[in-house]
Tab-separated table of C-alpha atoms in Angstrom:
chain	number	residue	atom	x	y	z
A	27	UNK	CA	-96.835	-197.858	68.872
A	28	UNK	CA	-97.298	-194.177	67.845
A	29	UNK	CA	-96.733	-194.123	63.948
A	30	UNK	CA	-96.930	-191.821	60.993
A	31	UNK	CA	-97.150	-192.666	57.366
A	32	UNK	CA	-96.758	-190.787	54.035
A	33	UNK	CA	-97.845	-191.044	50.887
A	34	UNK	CA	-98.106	-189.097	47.674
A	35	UNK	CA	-94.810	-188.621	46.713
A	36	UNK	CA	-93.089	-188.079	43.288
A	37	UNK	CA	-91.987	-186.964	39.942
A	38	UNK	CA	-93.483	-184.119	38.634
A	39	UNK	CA	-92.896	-180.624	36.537
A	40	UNK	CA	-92.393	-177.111	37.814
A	41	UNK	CA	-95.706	-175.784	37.525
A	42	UNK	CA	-97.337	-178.622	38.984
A	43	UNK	CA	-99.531	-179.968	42.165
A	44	UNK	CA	-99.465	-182.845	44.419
A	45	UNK	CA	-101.057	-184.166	47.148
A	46	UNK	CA	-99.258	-185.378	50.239
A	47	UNK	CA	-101.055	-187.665	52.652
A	48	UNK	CA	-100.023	-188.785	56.559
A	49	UNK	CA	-101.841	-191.745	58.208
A	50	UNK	CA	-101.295	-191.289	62.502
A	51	UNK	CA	-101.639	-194.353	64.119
A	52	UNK	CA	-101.351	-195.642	67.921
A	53	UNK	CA	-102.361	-192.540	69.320
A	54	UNK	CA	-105.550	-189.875	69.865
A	55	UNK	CA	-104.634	-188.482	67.074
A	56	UNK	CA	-107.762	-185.381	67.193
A	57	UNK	CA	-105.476	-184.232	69.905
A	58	UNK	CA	-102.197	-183.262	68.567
A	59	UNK	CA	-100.901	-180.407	66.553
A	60	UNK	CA	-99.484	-182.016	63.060
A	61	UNK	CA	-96.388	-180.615	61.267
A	62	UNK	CA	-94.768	-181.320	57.991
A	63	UNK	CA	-90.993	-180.747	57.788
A	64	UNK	CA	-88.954	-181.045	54.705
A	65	UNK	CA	-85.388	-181.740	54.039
A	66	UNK	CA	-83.637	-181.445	50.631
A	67	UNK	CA	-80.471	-184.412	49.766
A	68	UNK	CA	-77.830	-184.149	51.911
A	69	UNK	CA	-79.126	-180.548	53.546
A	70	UNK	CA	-80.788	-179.744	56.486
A	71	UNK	CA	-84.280	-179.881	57.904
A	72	UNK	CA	-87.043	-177.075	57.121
A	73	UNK	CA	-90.330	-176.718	59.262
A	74	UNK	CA	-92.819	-176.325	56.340
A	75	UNK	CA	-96.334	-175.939	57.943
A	76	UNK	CA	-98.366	-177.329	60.908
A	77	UNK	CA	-102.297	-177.350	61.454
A	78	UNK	CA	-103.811	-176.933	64.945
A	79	UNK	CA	-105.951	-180.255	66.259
A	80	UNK	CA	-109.244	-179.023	65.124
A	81	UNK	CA	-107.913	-177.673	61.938
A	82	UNK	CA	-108.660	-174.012	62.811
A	83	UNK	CA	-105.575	-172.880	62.726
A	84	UNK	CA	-102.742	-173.115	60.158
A	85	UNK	CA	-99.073	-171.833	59.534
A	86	UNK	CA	-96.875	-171.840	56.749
A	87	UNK	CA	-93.140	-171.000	55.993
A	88	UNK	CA	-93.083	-167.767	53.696
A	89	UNK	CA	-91.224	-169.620	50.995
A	90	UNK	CA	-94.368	-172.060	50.608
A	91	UNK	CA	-97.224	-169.494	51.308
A	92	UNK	CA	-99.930	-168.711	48.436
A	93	UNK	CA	-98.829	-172.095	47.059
A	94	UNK	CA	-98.866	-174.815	49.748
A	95	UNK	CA	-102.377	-175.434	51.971
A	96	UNK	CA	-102.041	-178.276	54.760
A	97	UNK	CA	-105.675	-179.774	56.077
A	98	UNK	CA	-106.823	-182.846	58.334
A	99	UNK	CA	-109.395	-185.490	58.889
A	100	UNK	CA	-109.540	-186.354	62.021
A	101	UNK	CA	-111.792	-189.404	61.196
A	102	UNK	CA	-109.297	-190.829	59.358
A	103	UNK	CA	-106.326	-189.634	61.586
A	104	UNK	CA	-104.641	-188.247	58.365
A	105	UNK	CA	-103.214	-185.035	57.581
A	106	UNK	CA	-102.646	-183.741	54.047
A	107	UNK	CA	-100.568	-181.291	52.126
A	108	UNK	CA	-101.672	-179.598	49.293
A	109	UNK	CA	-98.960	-178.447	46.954
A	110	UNK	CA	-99.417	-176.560	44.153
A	111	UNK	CA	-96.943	-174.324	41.785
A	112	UNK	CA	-94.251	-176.361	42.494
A	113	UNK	CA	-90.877	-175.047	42.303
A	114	UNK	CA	-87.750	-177.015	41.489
A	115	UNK	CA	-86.211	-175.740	45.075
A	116	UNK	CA	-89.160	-177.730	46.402
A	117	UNK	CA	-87.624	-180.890	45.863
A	118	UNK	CA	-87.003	-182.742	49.076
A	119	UNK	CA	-88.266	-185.480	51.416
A	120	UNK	CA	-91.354	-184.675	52.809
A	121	UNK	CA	-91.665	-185.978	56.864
A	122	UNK	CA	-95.319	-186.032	58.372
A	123	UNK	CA	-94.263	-185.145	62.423
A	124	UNK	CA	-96.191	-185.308	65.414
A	125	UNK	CA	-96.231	-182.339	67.371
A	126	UNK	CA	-96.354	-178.298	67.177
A	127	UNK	CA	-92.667	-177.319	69.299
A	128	UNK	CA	-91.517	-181.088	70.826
A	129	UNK	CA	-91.393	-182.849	67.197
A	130	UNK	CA	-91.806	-186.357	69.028
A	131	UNK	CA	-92.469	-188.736	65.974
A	132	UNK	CA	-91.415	-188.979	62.780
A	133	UNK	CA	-92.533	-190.574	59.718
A	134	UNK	CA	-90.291	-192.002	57.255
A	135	UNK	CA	-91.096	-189.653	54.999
A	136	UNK	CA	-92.261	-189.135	51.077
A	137	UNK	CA	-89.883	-187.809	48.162
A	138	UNK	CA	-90.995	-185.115	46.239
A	139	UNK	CA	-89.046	-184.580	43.022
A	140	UNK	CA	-89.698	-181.376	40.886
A	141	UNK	CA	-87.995	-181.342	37.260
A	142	UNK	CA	-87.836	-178.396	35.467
B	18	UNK	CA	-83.824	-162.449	61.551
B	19	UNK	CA	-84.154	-165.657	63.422
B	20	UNK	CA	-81.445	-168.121	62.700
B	21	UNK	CA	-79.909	-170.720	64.419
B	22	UNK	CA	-75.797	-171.606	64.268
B	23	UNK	CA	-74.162	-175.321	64.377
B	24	UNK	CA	-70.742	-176.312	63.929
B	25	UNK	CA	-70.731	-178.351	60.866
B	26	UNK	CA	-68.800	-181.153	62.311
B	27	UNK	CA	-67.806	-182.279	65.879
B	28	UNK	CA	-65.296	-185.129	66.209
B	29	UNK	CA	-64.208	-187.426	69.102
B	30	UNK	CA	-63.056	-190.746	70.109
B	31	UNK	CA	-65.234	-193.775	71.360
B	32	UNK	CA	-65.733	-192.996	75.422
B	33	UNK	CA	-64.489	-189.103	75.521
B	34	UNK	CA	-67.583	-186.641	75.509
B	35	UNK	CA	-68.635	-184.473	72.590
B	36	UNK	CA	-69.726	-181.292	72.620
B	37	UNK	CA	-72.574	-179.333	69.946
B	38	UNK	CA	-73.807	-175.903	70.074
B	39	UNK	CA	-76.474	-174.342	68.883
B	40	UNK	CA	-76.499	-170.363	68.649
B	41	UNK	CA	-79.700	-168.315	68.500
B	42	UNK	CA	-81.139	-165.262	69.960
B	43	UNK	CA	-84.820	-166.580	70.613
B	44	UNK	CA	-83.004	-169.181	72.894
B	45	UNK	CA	-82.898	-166.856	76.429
B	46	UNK	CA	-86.802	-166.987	75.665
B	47	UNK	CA	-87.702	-170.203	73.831
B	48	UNK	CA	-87.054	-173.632	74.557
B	49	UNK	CA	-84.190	-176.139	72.486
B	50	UNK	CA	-84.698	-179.220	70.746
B	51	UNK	CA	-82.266	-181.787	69.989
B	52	UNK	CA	-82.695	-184.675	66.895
B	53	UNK	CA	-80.675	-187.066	65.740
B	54	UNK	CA	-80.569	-188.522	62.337
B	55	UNK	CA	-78.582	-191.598	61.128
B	56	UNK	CA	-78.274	-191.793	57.485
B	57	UNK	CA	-81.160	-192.992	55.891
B	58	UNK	CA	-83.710	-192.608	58.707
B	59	UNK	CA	-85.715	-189.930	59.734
B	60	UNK	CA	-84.795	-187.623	62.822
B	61	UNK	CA	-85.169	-188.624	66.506
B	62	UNK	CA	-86.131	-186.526	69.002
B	63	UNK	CA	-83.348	-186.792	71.932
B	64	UNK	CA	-83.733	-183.709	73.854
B	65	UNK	CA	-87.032	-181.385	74.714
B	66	UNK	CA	-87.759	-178.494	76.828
B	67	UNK	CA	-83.766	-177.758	76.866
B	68	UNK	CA	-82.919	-180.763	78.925
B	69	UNK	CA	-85.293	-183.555	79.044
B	70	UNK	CA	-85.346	-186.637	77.382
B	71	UNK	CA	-87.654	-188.467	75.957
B	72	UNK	CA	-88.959	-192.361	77.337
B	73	UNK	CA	-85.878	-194.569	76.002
B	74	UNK	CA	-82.937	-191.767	75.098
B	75	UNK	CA	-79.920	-193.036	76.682
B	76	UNK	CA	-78.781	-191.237	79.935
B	77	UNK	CA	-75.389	-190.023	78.118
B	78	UNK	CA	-77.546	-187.090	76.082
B	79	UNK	CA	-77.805	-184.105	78.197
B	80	UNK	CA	-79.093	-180.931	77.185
B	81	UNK	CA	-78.283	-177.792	78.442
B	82	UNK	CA	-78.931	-173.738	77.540
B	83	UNK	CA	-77.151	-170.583	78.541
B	84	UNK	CA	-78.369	-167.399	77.165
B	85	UNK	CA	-78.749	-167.299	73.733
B	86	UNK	CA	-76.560	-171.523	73.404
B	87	UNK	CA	-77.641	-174.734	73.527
B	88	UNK	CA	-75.290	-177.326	74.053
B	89	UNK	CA	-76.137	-180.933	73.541
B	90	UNK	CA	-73.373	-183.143	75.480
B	91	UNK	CA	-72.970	-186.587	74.913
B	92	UNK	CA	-70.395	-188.416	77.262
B	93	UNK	CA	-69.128	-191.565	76.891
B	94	UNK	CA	-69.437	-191.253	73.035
B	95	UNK	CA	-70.361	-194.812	71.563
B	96	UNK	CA	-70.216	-195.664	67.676
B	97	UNK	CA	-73.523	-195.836	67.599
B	98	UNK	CA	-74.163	-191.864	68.467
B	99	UNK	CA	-72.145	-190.938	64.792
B	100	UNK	CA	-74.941	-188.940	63.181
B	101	UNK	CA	-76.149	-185.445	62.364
B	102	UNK	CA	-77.671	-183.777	65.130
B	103	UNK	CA	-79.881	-180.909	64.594
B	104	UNK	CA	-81.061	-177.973	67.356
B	105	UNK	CA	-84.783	-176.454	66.856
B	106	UNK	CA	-86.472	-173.788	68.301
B	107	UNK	CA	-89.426	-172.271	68.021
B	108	UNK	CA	-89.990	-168.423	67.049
B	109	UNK	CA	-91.301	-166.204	69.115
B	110	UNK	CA	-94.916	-166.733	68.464
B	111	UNK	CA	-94.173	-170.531	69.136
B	112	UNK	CA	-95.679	-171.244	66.120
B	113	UNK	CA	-93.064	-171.748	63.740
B	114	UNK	CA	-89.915	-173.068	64.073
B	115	UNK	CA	-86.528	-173.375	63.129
B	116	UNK	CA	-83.561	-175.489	62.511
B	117	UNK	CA	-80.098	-175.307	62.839
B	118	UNK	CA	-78.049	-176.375	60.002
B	119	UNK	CA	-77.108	-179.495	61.276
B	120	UNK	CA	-73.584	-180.967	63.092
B	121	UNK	CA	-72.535	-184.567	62.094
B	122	UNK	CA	-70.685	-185.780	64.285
B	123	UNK	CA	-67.991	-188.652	63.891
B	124	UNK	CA	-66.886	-191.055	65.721
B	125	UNK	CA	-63.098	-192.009	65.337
């Protein structure tokens, strides 16, 4: 079965960085455009960034650009998201998606709090 | 600006067939995309491509665009389909994308 798994998730200060992590599993994973998609308590979802197959090729939302970076190992069939200057407004589950346009699986996601 | 509108709610009775829009004006040129999420769990994808479903989404989700609306239609509503259901679309690079804001929709 086609999986995704997050990790990397918590508490932390404004100001601060963290590292999210996604583990693909049960499919070719080299192959597919990866996107991470964020969604604050009880709001709706936000496309955050996505990172071509190869890695070439990245794109951001303007609200994370400059702070955010998003990178992959295709060895390890994981993708990663570098955040750094974290805001408050960044709180918000964090869901590792298959997929560039046809989102097609989900992870359960990872929560990132930011305190102030 | 690219933005896409949902009704905040939608309400009907078990069996009678409910009705969400999604408003944009990339949608005459760029395909729709339907999830559903159910509290607590992450979003499914129900509808691609403006009107196919994926391997496994019952037959009672249809999708369906005209100009610059989507409309997801689910007959034959079952308790099981209360849930937020969110429209996405890419922008016009393809790129990118964006949500709608989301209509939960209840079953009475």
């Amino acid at each position: 079965d086609v999986q995704m798994v997050e990790s990397g998730g918590g508490l932390v200060q404004a100001g601060e960085s963290l590292r999210l992590s996604c583990k693909g599993s049960g499919f070719t994973f080299g192959s597919f455009w990866m996107t991470w998609v964020r969604q604050a308590s009880g709001k709706g979802l936000e496309w955050v960034a996505n990172i071509k197959p190869d890695g070439s090729e990245t794109h951001f939302v303007d609200s994370v650009k400059g702070r955010f970076t998003i990178s992959r190992d295709n060895s390890e069939n994981s993708v990663y998201l570098q955040m750094s200057s974290l805001r408050v407004d960044d709180t918000a589950i964090y869901f590792c998606v298959r997929g560039i346009q046809d989102l097609d699986y989900w992870g359960q996601g990872t929560l990132v709090a930011v305190s102030s | 600006s690219h933005e896409l509108t949902q009704p905040p709610s939608v309400s009907v009775s078990p069996g009678q067939t409910a009705r969400i829009t999604c408003s944009g004006s990339t949608l005459p040129r760029q395909y729709a995309y339907w999830y559903q999420q159910k509290t607590g769990q992450a979003p499914l994808l129900i509808i691609y491509k403006d009107n196919e479903r994926p391997t496994g989404i019952p037959s009672r989700f249809f999708g369906s665009t005209s100009g610059t609306t989507a409309t997801l239609t689910i007959s034959g509503v079952q308790a099981e389909d209360e849930a937020v259901y969110f429209c996405h679309t890419p922008d016009n690079s393809g790129y990118s994308c964006l949500f709608g804001g989301g209509t939960k929709l209840t079953v009475l």
